[in-house]
Short mmCIF file of C-alpha atoms in Angstrom, two decimals:
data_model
loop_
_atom_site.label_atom_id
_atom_site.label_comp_id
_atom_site.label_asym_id
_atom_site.label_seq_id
_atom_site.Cartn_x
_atom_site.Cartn_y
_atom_site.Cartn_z
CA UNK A 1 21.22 136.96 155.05
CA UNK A 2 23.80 139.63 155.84
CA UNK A 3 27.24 139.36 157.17
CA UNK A 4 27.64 141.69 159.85
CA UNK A 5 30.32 144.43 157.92
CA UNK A 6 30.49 148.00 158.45
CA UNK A 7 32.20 147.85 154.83
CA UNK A 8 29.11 145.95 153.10
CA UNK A 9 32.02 144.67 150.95
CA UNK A 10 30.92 140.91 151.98
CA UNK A 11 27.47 139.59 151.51
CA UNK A 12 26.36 135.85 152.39
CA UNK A 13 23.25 134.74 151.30
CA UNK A 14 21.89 131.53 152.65
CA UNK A 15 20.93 128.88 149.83
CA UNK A 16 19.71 125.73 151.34
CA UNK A 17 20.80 122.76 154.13
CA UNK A 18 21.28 118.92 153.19
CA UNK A 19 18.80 117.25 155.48
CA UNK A 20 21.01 114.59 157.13
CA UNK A 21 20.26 115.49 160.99
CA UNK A 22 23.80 114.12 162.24
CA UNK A 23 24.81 113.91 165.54
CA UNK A 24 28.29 115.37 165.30
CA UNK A 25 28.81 116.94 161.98
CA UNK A 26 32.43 117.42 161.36
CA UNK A 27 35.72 118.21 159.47
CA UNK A 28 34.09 119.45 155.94
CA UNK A 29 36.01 119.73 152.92
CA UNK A 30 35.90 120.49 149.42
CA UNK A 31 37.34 118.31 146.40
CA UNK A 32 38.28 120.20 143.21
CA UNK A 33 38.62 116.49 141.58
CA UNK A 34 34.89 115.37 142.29
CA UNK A 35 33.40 118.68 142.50
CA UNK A 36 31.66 117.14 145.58
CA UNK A 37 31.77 118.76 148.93
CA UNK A 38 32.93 115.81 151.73
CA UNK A 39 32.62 115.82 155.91
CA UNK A 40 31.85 113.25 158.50
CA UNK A 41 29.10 112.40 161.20
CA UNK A 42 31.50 111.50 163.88
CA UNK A 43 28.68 109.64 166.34
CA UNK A 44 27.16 108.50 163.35
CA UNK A 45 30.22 106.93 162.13
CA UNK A 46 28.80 107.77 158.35
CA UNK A 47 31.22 109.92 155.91
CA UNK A 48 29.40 111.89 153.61
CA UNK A 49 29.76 113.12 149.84
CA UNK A 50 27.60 115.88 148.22
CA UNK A 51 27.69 117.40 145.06
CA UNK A 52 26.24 121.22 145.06
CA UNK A 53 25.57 120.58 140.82
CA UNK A 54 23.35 117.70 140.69
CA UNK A 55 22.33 117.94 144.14
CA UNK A 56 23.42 114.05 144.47
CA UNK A 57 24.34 112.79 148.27
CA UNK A 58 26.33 109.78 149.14
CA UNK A 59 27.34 108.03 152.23
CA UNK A 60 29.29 105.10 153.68
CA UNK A 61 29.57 103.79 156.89
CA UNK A 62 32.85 103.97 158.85
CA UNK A 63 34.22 100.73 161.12
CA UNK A 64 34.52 103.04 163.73
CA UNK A 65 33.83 106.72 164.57
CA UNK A 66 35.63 108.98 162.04
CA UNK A 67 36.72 112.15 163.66
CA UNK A 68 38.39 113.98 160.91
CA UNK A 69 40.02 112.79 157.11
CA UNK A 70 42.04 113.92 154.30
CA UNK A 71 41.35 112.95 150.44
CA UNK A 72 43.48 111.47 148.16
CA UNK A 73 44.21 111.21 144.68
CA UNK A 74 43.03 107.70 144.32
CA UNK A 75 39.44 107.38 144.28
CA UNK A 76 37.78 106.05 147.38
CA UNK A 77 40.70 105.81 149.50
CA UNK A 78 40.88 108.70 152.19
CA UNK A 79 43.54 109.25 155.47
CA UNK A 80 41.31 108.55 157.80
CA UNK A 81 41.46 110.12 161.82
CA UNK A 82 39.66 107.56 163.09
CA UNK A 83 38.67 107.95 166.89
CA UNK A 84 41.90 105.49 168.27
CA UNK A 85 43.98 106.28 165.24
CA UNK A 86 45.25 107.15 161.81
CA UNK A 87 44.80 104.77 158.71
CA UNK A 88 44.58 104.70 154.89
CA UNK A 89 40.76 103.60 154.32
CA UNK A 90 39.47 102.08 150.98
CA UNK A 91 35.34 102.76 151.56
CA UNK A 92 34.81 101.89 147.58
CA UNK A 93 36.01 99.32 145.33
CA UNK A 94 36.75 95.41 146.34
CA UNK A 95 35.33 96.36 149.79
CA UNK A 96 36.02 98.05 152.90
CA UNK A 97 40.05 97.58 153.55
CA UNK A 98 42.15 99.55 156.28
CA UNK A 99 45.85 99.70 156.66
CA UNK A 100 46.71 101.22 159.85
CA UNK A 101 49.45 103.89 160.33
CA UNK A 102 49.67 104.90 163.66
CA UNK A 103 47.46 104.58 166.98
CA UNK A 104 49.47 106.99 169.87
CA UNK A 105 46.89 107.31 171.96
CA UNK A 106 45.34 104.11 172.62
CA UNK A 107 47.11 104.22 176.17
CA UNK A 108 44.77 107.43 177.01
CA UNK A 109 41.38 106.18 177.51
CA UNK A 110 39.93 109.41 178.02
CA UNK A 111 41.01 110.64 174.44
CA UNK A 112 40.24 110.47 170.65
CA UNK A 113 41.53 112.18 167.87
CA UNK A 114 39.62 115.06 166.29
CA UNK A 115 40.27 118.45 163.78
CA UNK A 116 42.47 117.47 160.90
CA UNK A 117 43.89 119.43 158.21
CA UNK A 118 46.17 118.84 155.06
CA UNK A 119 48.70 121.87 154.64
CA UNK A 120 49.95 122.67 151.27
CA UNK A 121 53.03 119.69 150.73
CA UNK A 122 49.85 117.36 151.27
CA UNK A 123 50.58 116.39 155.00
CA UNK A 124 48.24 115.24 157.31
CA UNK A 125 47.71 117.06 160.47
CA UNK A 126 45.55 116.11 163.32
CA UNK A 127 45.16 116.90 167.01
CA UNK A 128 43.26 114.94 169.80
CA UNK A 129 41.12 116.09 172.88
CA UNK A 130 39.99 114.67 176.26
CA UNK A 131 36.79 113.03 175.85
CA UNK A 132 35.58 112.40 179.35
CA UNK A 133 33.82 115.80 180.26
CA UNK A 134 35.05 114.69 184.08
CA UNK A 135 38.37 113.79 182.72
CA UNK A 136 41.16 116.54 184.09
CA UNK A 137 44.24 117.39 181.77
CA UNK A 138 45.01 118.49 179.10
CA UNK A 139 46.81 115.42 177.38
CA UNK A 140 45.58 116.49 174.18
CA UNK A 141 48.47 115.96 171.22
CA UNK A 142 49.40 117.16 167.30
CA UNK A 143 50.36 114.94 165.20
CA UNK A 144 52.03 114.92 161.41
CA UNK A 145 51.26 112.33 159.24
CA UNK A 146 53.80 112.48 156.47
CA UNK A 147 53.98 110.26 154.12
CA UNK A 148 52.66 107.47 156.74
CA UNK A 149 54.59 108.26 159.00
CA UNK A 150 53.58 109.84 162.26
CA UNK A 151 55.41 112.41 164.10
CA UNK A 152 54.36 113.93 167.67
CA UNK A 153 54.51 117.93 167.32
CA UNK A 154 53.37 119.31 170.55
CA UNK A 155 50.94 118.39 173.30
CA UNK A 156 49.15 120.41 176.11
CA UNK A 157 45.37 120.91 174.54
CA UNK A 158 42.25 120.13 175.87
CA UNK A 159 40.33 119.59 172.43
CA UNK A 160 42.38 120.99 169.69
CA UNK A 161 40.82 122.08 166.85
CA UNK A 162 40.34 124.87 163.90
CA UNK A 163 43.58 123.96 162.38
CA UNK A 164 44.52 126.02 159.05
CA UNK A 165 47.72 128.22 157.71
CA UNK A 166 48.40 131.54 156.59
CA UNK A 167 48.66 132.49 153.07
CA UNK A 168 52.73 132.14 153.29
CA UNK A 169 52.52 129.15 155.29
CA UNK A 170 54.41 131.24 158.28
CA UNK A 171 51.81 130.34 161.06
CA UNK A 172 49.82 127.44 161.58
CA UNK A 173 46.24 128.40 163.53
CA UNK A 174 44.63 126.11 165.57
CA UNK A 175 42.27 126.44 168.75
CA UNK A 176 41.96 124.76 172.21
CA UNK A 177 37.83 124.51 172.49
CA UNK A 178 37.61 124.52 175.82
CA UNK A 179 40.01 127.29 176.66
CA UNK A 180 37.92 129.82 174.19
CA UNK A 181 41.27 130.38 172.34
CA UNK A 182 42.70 130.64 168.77
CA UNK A 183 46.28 129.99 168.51
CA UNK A 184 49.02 130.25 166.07
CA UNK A 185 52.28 128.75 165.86
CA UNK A 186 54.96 130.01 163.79
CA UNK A 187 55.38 127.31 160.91
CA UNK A 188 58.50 125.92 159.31
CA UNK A 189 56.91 124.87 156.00
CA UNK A 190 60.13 122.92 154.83
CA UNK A 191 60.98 121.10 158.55
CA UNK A 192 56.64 120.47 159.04
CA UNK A 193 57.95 121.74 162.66
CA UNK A 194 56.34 124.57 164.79
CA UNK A 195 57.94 127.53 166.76
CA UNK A 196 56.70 129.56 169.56
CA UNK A 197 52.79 130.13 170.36
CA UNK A 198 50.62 132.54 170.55
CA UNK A 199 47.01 133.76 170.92
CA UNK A 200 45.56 134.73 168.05
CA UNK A 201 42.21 135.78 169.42
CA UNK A 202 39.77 134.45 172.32
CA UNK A 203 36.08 134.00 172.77
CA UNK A 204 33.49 133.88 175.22
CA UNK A 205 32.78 131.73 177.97
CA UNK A 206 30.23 129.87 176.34
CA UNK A 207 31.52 130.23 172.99
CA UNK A 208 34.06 127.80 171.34
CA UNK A 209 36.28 128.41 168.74
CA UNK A 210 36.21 124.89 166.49
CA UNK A 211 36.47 124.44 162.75
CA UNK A 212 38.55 126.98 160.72
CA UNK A 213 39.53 127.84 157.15
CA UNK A 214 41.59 130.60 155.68
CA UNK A 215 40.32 132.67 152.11
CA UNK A 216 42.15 134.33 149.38
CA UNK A 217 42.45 137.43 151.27
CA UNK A 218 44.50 135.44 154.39
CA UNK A 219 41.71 135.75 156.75
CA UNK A 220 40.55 133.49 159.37
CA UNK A 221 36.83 132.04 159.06
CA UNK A 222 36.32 130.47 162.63
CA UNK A 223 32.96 128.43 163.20
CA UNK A 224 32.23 128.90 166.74
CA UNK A 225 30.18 126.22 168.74
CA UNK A 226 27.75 127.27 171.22
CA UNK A 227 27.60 130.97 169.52
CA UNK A 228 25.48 130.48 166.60
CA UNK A 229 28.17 131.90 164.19
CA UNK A 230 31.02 131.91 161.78
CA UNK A 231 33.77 134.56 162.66
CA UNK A 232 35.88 135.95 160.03
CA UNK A 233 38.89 136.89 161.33
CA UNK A 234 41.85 139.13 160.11
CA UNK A 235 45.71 138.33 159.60
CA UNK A 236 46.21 140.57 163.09
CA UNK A 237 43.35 138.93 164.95
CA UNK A 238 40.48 141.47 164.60
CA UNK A 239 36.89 140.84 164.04
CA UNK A 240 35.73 141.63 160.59
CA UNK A 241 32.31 140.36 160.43
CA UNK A 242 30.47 137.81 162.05
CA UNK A 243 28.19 135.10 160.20
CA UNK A 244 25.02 134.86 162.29
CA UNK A 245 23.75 131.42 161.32
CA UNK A 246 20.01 129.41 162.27
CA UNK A 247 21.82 127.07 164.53
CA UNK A 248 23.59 126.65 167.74
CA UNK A 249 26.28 124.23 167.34
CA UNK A 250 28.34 124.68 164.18
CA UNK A 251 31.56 122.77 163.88
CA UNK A 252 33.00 123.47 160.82
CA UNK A 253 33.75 125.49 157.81
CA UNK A 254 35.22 125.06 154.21
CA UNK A 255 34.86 126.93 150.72
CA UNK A 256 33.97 125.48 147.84
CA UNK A 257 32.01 125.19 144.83
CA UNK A 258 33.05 125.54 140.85
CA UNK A 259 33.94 129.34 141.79
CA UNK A 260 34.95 128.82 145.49
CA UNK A 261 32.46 130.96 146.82
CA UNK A 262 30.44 128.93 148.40
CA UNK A 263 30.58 128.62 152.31
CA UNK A 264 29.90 125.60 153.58
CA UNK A 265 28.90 124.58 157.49
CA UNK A 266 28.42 121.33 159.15
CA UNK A 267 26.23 121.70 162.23
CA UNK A 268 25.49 119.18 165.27
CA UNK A 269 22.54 117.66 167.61
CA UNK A 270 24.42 116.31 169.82
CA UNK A 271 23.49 117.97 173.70
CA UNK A 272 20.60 119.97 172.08
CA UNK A 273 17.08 119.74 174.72
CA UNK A 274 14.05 118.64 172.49
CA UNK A 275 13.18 122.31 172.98
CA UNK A 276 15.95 123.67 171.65
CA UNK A 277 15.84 121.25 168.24
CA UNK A 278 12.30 122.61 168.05
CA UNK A 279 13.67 126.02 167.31
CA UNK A 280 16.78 124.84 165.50
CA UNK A 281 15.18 122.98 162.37
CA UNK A 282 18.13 122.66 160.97
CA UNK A 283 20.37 121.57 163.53
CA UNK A 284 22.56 119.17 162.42
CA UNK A 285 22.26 119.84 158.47
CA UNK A 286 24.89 120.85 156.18
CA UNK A 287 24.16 125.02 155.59
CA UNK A 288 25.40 126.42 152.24
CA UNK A 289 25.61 129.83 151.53
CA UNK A 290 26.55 131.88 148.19
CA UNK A 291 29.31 134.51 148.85
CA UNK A 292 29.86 137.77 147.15
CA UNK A 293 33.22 139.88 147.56
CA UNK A 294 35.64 136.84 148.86
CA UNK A 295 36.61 133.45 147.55
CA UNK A 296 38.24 130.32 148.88
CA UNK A 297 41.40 128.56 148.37
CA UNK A 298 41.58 124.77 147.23
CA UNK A 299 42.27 122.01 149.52
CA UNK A 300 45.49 119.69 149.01
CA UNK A 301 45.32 116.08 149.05
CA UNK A 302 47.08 113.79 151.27
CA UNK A 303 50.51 112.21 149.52
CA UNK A 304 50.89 108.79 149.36
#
């Protein structure tokens, strides 16, 4: 399979999918340390670990649904975004333990948290979204975890996602799904503070900009939920190719892999007619495809 590029400098060739058929595939990332490629089922309250070598999947189930997460340096202990909050979760060793940080929102019924992302001093952030499709408002927050602490940076999303950062850390990207808009904030890197916003680039109607990642070059790879794609994005907001991909619903992006060119994609189920899963086989399965011509970046770990 063929990116889309005039330039043919890009190719993406589709390898396989990890047959897990979750609901609500989500928040995907890639650990240098395990060589293992990590995202969550957030209705199936099930984490995931897969390792592209050995072909070897793991999974543990979560006390609650897990909306996004950030690995550490300590084996089996991740930040965890759970749906009413942020904690440090042990999922292996003497047992299941959590030590909760922070829970803003339990006040908004209507809300959970969602897209999390660790920038490069290995701090947590995470933004939350109105739940209730009748729910009005758009009470959706960022947060900062740093160093367990929490710190409110901004509020005024719907369901904030697609968070990621610029090459030189000057602008942090993130999306409002339901508005069909990329955003980026100009970044104070030393502070963990934002500046003034602006759109980045916007979608169609029925298109929604949601999990994001940025490569070596300093572009944008957007997966886009209810297009059937993966957008990669320039530094100045133009379209450079677009990932056409067997599913409807993708959520999520990260690179990975021993060279960092492999792309992967976690997909969903969730909302999909039984006639529409009949045509999307792989609908809710983790895609993997081989890159040629671009690479990733690694991702930090949370600081304890």
């Amino acid at each position: 399979m063929q990116l889309d590029n005039e330039s043919n400098e890009v190719t993406a060739k589709f390898l396989y999918s990890v047959p897990v058929a979750n609901q609500l595939g989500e928040g995907v990332i890639w650990d240098t340390l395990s060589q293992q490629v990590w995202w969550t089922d957030i209705e199936g309250k099930m984490l995931y670990a897969f390792e592209p070598q050995s072909h070897k999947l793991s999974q543990w189930h979560m006390p609650e649904r897990l909306c996004s997460f950030a690995l550490t340096e300590t084996k089996g202990l991740i930040l965890a975004a759970f749906a009413s909050g942020f904690a440090l979760y042990r999922f292996e060793g003497k047992g299941p333990e959590i030590e909760w940080l922070a829970r803003p929102e339990l006040s908004l019924q209507e809300n959970r948290m969602n897209d999390g992302r660790v920038d490069a001093k290995g701090r947590f952030w995470c933004g939350s979204m109105v739940e209730e499709e009748t729910a009005r408002g758009d009470t959706g927050s960022l947060y900062c975890i740093n160093k367990g602490q929490c710190q409110w940076q901004g509020d005024g999303y719907q369901i904030l996602n697609g968070l990621a950062w610029s090459l030189d850390n000057r602008w942090l990207y993130c999306a409002d799904s339901a508005k069909n808009r990329i955003y980026r904030h100009s970044f104070d890197d030393k502070e963990a503070s934002l500046g003034p916003v602006e759109i980045f680039a916007t979608t169609a109607e029925h298109i929604h900009p949601d999990g994001s990642t940025v490569d070596s070059d300093g572009s944008l790879w957007s997966a886009q939920w209810g297009g059937g794609r993966v957008v990669r994005y320039s530094a100045d907001g133009d379209i450079q190719f677009i990932l056409k991909l067997p599913v409807s619903q993708p959520s999520c992006v990260a690179f990975g892999g021993e060279q960092m060119n492999l792309l992967f994609v976690t997909t969903a189920r969730e909302g999909l007619s039984s006639q529409q899963l009949n045509s999307q086989a792989l609908a809710g399965d983790l895609l993997v495809y081989q890159l040629r011509g671009v690479r990733g970046l690694p991702t930090s770990h949370y600081q304890l």
